[in-house]
Coordinates of C-alpha atoms in Angstrom, one line a residue:
X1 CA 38.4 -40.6 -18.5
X2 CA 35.7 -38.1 -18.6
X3 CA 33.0 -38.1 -15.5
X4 CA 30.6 -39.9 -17.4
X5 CA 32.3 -42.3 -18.2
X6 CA 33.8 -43.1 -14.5
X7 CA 30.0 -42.8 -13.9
X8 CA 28.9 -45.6 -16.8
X9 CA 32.2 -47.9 -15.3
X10 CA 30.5 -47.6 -11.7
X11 CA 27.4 -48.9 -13.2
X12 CA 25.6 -45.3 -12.4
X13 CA 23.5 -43.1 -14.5
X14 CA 23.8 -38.9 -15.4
X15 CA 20.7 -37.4 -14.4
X16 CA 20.1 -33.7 -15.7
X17 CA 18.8 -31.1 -13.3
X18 CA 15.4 -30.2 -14.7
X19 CA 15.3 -26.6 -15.6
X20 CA 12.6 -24.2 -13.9
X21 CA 9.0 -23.8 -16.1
X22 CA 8.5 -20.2 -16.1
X23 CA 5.3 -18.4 -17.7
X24 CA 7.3 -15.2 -18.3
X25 CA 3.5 -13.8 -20.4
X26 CA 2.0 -14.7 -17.1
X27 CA 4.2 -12.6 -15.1
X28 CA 5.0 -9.5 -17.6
X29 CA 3.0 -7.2 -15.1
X30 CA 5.9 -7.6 -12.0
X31 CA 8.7 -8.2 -15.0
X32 CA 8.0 -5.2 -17.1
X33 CA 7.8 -3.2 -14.0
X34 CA 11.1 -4.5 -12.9
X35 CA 12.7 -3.8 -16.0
X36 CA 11.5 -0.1 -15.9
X37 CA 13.3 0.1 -12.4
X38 CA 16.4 -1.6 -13.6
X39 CA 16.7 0.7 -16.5
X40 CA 16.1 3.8 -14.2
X41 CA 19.2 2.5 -12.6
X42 CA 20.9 2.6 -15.6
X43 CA 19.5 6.2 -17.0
X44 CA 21.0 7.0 -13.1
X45 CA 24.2 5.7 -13.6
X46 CA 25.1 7.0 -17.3
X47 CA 22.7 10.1 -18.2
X48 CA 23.7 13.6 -17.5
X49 CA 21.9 15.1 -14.0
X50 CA 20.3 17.9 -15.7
X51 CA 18.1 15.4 -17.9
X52 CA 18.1 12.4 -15.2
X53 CA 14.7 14.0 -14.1
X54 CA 12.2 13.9 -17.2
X55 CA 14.1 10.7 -18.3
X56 CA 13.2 8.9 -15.1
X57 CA 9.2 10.5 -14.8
X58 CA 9.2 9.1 -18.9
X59 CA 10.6 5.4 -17.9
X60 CA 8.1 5.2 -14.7
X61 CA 5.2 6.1 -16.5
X62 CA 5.6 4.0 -19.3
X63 CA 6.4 0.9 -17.4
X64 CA 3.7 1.3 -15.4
X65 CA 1.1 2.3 -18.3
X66 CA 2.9 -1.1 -19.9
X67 CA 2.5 -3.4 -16.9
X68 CA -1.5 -2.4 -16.5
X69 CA -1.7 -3.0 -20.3
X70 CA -0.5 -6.7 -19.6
X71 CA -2.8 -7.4 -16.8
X72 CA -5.8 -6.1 -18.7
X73 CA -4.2 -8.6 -21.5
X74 CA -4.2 -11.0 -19.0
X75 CA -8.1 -10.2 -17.7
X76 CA -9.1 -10.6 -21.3
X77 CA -7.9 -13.9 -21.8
X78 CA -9.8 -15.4 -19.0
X79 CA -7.5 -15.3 -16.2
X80 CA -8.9 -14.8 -12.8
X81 CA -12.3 -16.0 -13.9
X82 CA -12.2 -18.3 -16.1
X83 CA -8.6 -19.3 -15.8
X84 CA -6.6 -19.3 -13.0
X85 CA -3.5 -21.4 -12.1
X86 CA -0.4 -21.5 -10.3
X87 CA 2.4 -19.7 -12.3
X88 CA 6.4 -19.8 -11.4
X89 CA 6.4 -23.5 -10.7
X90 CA 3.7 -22.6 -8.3
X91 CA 5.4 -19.7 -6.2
X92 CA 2.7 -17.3 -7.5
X93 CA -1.0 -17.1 -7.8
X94 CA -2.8 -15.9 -11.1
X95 CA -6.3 -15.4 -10.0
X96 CA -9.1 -12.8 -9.8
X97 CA -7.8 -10.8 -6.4
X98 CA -4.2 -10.7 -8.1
X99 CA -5.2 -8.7 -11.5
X100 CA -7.9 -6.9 -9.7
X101 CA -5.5 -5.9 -6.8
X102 CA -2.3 -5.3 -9.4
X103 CA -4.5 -3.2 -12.0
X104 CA -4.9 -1.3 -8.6
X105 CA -1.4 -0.7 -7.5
X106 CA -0.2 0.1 -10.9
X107 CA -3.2 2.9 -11.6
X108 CA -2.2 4.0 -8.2
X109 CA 2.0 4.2 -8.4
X110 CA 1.0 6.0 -11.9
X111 CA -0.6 8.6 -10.1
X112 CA 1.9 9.0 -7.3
X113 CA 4.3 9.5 -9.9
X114 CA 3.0 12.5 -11.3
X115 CA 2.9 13.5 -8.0
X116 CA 6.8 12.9 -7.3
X117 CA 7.1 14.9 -10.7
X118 CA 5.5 17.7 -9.1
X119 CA 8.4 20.8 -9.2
X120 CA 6.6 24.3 -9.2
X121 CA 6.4 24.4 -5.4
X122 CA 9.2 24.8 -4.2
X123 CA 11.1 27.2 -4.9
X124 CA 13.8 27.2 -7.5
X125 CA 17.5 25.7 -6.2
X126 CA 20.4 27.2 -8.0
X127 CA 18.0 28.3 -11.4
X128 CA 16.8 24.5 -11.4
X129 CA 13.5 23.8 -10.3
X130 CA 13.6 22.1 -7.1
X131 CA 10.6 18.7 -6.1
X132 CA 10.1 17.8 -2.7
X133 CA 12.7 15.4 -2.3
X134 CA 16.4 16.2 -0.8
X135 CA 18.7 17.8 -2.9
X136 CA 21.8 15.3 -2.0
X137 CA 20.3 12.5 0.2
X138 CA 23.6 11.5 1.7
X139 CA 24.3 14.9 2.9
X140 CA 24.3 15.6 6.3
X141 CA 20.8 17.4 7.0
X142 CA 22.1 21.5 7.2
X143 CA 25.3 20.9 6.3
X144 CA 27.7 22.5 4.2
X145 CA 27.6 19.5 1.5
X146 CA 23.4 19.8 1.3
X147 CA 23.8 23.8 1.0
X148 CA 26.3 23.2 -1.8
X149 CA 24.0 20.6 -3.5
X150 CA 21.0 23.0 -2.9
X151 CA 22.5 25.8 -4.8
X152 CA 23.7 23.4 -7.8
X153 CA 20.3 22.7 -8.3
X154 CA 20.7 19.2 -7.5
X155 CA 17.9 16.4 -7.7
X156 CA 17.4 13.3 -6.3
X157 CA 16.1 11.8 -9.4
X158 CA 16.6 7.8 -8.0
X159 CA 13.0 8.0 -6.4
X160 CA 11.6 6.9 -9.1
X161 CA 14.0 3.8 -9.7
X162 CA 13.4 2.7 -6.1
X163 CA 9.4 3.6 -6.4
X164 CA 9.3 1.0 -9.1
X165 CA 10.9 -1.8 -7.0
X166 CA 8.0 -1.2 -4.4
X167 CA 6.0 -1.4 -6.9
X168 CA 7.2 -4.7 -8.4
X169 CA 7.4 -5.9 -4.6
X170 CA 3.8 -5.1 -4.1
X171 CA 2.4 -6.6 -7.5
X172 CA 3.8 -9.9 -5.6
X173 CA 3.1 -9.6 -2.3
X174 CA -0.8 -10.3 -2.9
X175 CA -0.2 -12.9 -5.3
X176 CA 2.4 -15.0 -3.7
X177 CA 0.8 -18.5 -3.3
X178 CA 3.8 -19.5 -0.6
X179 CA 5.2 -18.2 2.3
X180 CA 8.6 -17.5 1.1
X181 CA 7.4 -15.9 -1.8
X182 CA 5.6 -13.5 0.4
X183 CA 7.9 -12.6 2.2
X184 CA 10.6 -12.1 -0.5
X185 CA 8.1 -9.9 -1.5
X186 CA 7.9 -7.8 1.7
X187 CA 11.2 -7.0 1.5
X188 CA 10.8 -6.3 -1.8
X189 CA 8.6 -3.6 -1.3
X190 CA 9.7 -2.5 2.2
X191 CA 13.1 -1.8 2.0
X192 CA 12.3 0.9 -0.9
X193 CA 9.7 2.8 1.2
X194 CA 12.6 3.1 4.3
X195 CA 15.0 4.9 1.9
X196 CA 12.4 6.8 0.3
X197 CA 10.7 8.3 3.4
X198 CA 14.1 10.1 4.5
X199 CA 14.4 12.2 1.6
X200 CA 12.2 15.1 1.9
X201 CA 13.5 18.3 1.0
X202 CA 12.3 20.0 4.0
X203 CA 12.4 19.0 8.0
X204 CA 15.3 16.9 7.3
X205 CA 15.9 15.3 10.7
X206 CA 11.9 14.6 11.0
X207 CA 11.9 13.1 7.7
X208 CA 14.8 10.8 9.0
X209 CA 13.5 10.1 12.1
X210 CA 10.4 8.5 10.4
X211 CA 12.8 6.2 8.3
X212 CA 14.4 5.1 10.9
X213 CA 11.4 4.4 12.8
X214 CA 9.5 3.1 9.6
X215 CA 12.6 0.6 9.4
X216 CA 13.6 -0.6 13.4
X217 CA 10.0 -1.5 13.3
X218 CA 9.4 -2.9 10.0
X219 CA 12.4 -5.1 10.2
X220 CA 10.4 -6.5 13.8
X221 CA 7.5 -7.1 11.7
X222 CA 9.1 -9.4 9.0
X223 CA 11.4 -11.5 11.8
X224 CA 7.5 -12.1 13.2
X225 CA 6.6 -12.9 9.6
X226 CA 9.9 -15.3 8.9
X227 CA 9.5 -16.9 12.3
X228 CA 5.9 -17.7 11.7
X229 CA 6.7 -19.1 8.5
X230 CA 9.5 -21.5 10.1
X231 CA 7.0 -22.8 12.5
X232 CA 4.0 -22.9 9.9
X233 CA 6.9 -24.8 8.0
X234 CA 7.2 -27.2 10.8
X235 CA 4.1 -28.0 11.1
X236 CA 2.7 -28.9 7.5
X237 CA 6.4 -29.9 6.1
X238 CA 5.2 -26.7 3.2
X239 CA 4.9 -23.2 3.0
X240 CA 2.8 -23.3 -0.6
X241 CA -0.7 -21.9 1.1
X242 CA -2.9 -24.6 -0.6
X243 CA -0.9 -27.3 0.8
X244 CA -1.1 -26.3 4.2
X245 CA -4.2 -26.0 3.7
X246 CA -4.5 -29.6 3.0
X247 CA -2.3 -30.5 6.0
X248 CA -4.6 -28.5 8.3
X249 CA -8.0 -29.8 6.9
X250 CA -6.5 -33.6 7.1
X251 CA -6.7 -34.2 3.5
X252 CA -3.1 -34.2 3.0
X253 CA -1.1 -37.5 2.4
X254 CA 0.2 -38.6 5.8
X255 CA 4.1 -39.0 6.2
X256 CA 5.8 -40.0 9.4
X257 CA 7.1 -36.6 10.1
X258 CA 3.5 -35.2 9.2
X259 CA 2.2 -37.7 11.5
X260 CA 4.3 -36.4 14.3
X261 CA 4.1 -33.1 13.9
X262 CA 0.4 -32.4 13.5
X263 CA -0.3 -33.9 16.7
X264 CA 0.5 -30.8 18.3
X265 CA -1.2 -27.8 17.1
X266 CA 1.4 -25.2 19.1
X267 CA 3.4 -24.8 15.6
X268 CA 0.6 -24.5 13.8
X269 CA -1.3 -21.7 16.1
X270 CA 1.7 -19.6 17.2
X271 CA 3.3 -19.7 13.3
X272 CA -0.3 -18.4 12.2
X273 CA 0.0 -15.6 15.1
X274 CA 3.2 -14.7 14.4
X275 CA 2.2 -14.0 10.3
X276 CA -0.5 -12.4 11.2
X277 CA 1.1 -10.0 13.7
X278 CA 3.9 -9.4 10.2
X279 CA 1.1 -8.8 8.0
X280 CA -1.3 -6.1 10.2
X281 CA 1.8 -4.0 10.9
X282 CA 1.8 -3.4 7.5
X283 CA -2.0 -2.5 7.1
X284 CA -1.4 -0.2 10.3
X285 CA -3.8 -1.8 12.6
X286 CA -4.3 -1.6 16.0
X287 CA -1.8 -2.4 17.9
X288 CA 0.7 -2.6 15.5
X289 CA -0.2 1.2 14.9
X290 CA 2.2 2.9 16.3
X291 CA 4.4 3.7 13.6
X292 CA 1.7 5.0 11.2
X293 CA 1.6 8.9 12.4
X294 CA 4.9 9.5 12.7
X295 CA 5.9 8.2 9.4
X296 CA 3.3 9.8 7.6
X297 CA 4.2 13.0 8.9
X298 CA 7.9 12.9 8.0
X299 CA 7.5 11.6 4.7
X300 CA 7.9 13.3 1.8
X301 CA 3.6 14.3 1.2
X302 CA 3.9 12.1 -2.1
X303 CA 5.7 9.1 -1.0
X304 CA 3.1 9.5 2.0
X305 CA 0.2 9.4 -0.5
X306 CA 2.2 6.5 -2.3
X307 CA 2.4 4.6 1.1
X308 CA -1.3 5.4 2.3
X309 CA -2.7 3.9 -0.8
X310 CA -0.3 1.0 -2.5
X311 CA 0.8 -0.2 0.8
X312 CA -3.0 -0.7 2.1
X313 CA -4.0 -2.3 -1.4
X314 CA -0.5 -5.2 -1.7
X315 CA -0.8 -5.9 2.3
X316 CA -5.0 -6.5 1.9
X317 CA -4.9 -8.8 -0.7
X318 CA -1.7 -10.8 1.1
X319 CA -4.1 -11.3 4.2
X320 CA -6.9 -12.5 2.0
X321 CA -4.7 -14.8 0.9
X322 CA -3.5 -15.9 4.0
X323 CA -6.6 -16.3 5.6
X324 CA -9.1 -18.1 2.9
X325 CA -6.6 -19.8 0.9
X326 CA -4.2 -21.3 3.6
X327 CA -6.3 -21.3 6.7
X328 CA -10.0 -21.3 5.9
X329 CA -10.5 -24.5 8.1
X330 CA -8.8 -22.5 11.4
X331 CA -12.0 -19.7 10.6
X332 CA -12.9 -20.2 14.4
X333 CA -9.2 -19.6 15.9
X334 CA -8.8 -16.5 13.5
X335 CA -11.8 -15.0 13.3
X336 CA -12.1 -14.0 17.0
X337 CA -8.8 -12.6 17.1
X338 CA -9.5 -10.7 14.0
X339 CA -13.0 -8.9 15.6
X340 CA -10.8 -7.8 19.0
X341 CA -8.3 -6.1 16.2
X342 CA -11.2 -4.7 13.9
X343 CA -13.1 -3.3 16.8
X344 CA -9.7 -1.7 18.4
X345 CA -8.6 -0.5 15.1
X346 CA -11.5 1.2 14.2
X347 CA -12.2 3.0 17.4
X348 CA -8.6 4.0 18.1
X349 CA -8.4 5.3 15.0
X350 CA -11.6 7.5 14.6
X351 CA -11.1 8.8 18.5
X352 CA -7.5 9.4 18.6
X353 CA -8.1 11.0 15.1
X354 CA -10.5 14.1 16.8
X355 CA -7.0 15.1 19.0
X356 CA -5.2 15.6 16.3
X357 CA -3.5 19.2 14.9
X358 CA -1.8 18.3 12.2
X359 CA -3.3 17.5 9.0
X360 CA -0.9 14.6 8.1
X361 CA -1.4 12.9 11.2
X362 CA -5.2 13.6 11.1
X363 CA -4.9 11.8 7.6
X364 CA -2.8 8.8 9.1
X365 CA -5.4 8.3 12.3
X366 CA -8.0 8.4 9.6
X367 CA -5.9 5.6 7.2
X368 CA -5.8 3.3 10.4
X369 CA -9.7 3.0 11.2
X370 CA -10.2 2.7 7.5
X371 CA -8.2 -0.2 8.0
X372 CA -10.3 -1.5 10.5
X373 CA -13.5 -1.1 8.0
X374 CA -11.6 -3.3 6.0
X375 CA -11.0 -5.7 8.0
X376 CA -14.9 -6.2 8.5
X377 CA -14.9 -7.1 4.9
X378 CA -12.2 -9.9 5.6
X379 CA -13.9 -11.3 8.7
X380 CA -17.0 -11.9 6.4
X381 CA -15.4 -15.0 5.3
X382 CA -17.5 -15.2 2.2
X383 CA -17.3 -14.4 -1.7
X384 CA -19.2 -11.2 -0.6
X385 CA -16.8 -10.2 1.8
X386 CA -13.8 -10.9 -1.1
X387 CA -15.5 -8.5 -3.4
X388 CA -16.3 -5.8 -1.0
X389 CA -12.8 -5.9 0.2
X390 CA -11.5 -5.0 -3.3
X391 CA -13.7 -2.5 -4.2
X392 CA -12.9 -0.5 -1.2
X393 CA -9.2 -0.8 -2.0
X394 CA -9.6 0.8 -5.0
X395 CA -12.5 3.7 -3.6
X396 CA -9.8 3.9 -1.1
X397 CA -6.5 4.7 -2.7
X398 CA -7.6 7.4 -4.8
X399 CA -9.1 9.2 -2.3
X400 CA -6.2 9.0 -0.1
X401 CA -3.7 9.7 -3.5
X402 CA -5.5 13.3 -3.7
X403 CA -6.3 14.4 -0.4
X404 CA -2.4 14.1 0.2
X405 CA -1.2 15.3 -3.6
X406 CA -4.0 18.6 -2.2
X407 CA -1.6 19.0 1.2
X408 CA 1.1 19.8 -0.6
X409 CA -0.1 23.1 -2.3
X410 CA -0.9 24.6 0.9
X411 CA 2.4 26.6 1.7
X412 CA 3.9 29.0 3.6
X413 CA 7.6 30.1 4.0
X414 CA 8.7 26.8 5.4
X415 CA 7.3 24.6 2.8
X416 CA 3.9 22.7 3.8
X417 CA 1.9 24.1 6.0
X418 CA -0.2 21.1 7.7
X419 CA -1.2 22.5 11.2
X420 CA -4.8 22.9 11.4
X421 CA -4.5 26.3 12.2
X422 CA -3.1 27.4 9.3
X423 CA -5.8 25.7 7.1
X424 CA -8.5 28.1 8.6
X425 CA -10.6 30.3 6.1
X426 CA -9.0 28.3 3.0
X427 CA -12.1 28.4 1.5
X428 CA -12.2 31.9 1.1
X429 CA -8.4 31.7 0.3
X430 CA -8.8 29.4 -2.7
X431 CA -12.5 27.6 -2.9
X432 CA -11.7 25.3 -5.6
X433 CA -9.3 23.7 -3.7
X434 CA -11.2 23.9 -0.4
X435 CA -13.7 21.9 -1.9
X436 CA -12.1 19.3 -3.1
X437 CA -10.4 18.6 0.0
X438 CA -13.6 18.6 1.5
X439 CA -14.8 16.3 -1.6
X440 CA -12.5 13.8 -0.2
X441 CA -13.1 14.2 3.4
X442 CA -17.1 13.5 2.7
X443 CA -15.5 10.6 1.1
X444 CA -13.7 9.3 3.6
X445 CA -16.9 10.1 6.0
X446 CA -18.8 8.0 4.0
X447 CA -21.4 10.4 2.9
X448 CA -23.7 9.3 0.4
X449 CA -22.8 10.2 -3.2
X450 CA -18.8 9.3 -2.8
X451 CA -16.8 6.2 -3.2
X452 CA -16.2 5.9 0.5
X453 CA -20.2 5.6 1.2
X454 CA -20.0 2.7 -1.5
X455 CA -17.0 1.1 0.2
X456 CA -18.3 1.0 3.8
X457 CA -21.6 0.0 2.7
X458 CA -20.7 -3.3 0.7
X459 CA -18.1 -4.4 3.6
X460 CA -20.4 -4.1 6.0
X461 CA -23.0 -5.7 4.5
X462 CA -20.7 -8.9 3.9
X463 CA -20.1 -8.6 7.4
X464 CA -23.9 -8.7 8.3
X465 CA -24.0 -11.3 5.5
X466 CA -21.4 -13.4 7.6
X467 CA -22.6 -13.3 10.9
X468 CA -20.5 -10.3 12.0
X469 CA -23.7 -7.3 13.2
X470 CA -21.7 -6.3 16.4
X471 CA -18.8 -5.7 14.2
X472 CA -21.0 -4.0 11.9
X473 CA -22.7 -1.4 14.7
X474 CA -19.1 -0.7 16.0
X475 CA -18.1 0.7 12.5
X476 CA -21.1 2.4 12.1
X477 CA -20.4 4.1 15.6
X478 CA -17.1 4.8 15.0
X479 CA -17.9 5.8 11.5
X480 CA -20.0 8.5 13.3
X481 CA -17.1 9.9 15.1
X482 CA -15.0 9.6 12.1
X483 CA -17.4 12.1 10.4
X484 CA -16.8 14.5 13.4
X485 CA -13.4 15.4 12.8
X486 CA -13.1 15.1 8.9
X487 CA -16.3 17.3 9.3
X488 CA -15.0 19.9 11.5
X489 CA -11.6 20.3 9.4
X490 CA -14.9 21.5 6.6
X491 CA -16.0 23.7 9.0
X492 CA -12.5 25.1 9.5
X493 CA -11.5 26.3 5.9
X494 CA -15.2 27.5 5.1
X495 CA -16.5 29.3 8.3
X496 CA -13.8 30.6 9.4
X497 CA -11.6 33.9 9.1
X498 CA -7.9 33.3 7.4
X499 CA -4.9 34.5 9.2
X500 CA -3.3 37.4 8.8
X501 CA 0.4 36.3 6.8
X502 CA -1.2 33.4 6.9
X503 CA -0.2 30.2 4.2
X504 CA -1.3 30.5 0.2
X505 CA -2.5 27.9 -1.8
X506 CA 0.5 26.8 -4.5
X507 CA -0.6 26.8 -7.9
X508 CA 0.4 23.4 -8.7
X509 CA 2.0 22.1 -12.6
X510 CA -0.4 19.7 -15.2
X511 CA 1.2 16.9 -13.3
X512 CA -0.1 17.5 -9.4
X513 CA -3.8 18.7 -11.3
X514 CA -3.8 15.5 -12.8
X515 CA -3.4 13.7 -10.0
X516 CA -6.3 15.7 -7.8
X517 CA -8.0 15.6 -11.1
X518 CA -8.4 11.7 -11.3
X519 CA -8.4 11.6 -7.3
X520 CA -12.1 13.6 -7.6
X521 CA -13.3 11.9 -10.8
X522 CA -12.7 8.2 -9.3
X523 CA -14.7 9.5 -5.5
X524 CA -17.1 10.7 -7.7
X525 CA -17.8 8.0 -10.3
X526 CA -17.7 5.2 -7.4
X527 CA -20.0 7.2 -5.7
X528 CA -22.8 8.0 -8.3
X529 CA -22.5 4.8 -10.8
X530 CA -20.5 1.8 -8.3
X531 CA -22.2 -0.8 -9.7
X532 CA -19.9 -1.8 -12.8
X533 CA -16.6 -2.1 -10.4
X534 CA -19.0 -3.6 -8.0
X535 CA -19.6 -6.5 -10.4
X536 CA -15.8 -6.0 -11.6
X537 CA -14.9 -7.2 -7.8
X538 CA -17.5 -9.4 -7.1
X539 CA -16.1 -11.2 -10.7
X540 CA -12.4 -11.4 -9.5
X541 CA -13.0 -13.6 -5.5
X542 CA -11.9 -16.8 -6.9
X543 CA -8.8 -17.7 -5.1
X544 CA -6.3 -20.4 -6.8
X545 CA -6.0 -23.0 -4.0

């Protein structure tokens, strides 16, 4: 006798298991981007290695181009302002902050990409022209087995593959409407970014050394992140952000376990500390800092670039989400503890920042107080401060894209030359590219007439706007300070006499132009005409909750 029928003899019933509702349109951003990365595998796994390269740049580019068609597609039909809805039987948000914040990761992984494309300077490997990544990653850093690899001309061509997996990672991570999802996310994007900042062609064992650093304390940061999720879970009985929402704010149905477990906000406070401390590790904020300089400074320059900017933008919009979707009615626990981190973050940054020597870890000092500017924006706690956020995301990672994509054209025998020293008297060495550097150091001043000056202006005017003026004096002060030392590094290339033997200024292929190209055009169009992506931002705050 078959099952069902011992089943119908027992006087039971069959059930079917209802199959999952998935709005695969809804999601084609993250899926097409996914499928580019999978099909890189593939192109890894059965293409020749002398055409691997171009194959891979083609695939990247045109599954990124095809996943910001799909959210514009997605804008146009209403969603995130007119529409917005839980997608993915609810594990993910489609709302205003998640097409405005993926339109912004995928315009900036298109631009890193041309910079990992980038392979006129170094110098040619066995006849093949040679990027900045390692030549055999598994090799043994000056080893026979790299020196071979080096003269066959190899390439590590998988960077791009496992640059499109952070970016499907990151398109989730700010629109993950549940704490699982989130974190799935993380990973996601995380474990991509460890390989990928050990493979730089030059300072092998500095490069690795930031990996492994990069991932001992990355792997800390999501156990806080899991842990807090587990006790956020036993608190609410949930980890879908609206409903523990609800559960805080007392309009959630009452259970017995719910009554028993609410009555004691411990789970509830340490869980929300213990996400938090996850999520500012990622955005680099004080003092979760400490892995920032190092890492940026082994890195291969355009997987630093890539980091600076995409990481900044996915981790942003997750704490937004966090904060005013799941926890808007625990404002007065957070909020405190949010201005200690803000005011820390901003003035560690911009004074340990004036010490530095080395341009990459000038730029990574300079990443972390703009982090704290940000977080003024997100202690608004307002629409305002939503919209404000956003738009200094975007004036953000394309000023960060080419200030790094402009470090790697200034060269000497050993490949980058980023000590301060060696950038004195570049203006006289090569002015264009003197000032556009300096283009992006105004901007990340703040000077009037550049994107940045439009960024810190809106967030801290939410931040007035939301009862936050002491917050908004410190970033003005440390703002000040900030100019200092972006100013000085000015002062450097244009007033001052070039070394003797000193480094030369690369000239770069159409792809690293490019890049610099659209770095200057966006610091200089959110500078002199903001006010469309202004109202573009201020459009997209509406939060599904």
């Amino acid at each position: 006798m078959s099952s069902t029928g011992w089943l119908a003899a027992a006087g039971g019933s069959t059930q079917s298991i209802p199959a999952p509702h998935i709005e695969y349109g809804q999601l084609s951003p993250m899926l097409v981007v996914f499928g580019a990365a999978v099909v890189g595998i593939l192109l890894e796994a059965f293409l020749p290695r002398r055409v691997r390269h171009w194959a891979q740049v083609v695939t990247a580019l045109v599954g990124l181009v095809g996943a910001f068609v799909a959210v514009l597609v997605l804008a146009t039909q209403g969603y995130g302002t007119t529409k917005v809805e839980a997608v993915a039987m609810g594990a993910v948000a489609l709302d205003g902050p998640t097409l405005f914040l993926q339109g912004v990761i995928l315009l900036v992984a298109v631009v890193a990409v041309l910079t990992y494309a980038e392979r006129r300077l170094e110098p040619k490997a066995g006849g093949e022209p040679a990027d900045a990544f390692a030549a055999q990653a598994s090799a043994t850093p000056g080893g026979e087995q790299e020196r071979s690899a080096i003269r066959a001309g190899f390439t590590t061509s998988e960077v791009f593959p496992l640059t499109m997996f952070a970016v499907g990672g990151m398109l989730l991570f700010p629109a993950a409407n549940d704490l699982l999802t989130m974190f799935v996310a993380l990973e996601v994007f995380s474990l991509p970014l460890y390989l990928l900042c050990a493979l730089a062609r030059r300072r092998r064992l500095l490069s690795q050394e930031a990996a492994v650093k990069y991932f001992l304390l990355g792997a800390f940061a999501s156990a806080f992140f899991l842990f807090g999720t587990a006790l956020l879970y036993g608190y609410a009985g949930t980890v879908r952000l609206g409903e523990v929402a609800e559960v805080i704010s007392g309009n959630a149905l009452l259970t017995p376990a719910l009554v028993s477990s609410t009555q004691n906000d411990a789970l509830l406070l340490v869980g929300l500390a213990m996400l938090t401390v996850g999520l500012l590790f990622k955005v680099g904020a004080v003092p979760f800092h400490s892995w920032t300089p190092d890492v940026y400074q082994g890195a291969p320059t355009p997987v630093t670039g890539f980091m600076a900017a995409a990481t900044k933008v996915a981790a942003f919009g997750a704490v937004l989400r966090l904060f005013y979707v799941a926890f808007p009615a625990l404002r007065l626990d957070w909020r405190p503890v949010l201005w200690g981190v803000a005011i820390l973050t901003m003035v560690v940054g911009a004074v340990l920042a004036v010490t530095q020597q080395d341009v990459k870890r000038l730029l990574a000092y300079s990443s972390i107080a703009h982090a704290g500017f940000i977080l003024t924006g997100v202690i608004a706690s307002n629409r305002q401060g939503v919209g404000s956020v956003l738009f200094y995301l975007l004036a953000y990672s394309f000023v960060t894209l080419g200030a790094f994509a402009v470090v790697t054209l200034v060269r000497d025998s050993k490949g980058e030359a980023t000590h301060l020293s060696s950038w004195a008297g570049l203006g006289r060495r090569s002015p264009l590219v003197a000032a556009v550097f300096a283009l992006f150091l105004l901007a990340f001043a703040g000077i009037p007439l550049t994107s940045g000056f439009t960024g810190k202006f809106a967030v801290f005017q939410a931040a007035a706007a939301g009862g936050a003026t002491p917050l908004v004096i410190v970033g003005v002060l440390s703002s000040a300070v900030a100019a200092f030392f972006y100013i000085r590094v000015i002062v450097l290339m244009f007033f001052s006499d070039p070394q003797p033997g000193g480094p030369t200024v690369a000239v770069p292929s159409a792809f690293t132009a490019t890049a610099i190209g659209i770095g200057v055009l966006v610091t200089i169009g959110l500078g002199l005409l903001p006010q469309y992506f202004l109202d573009l931002a201020s459009k997209a705050v509406f939060f599904v909750g």
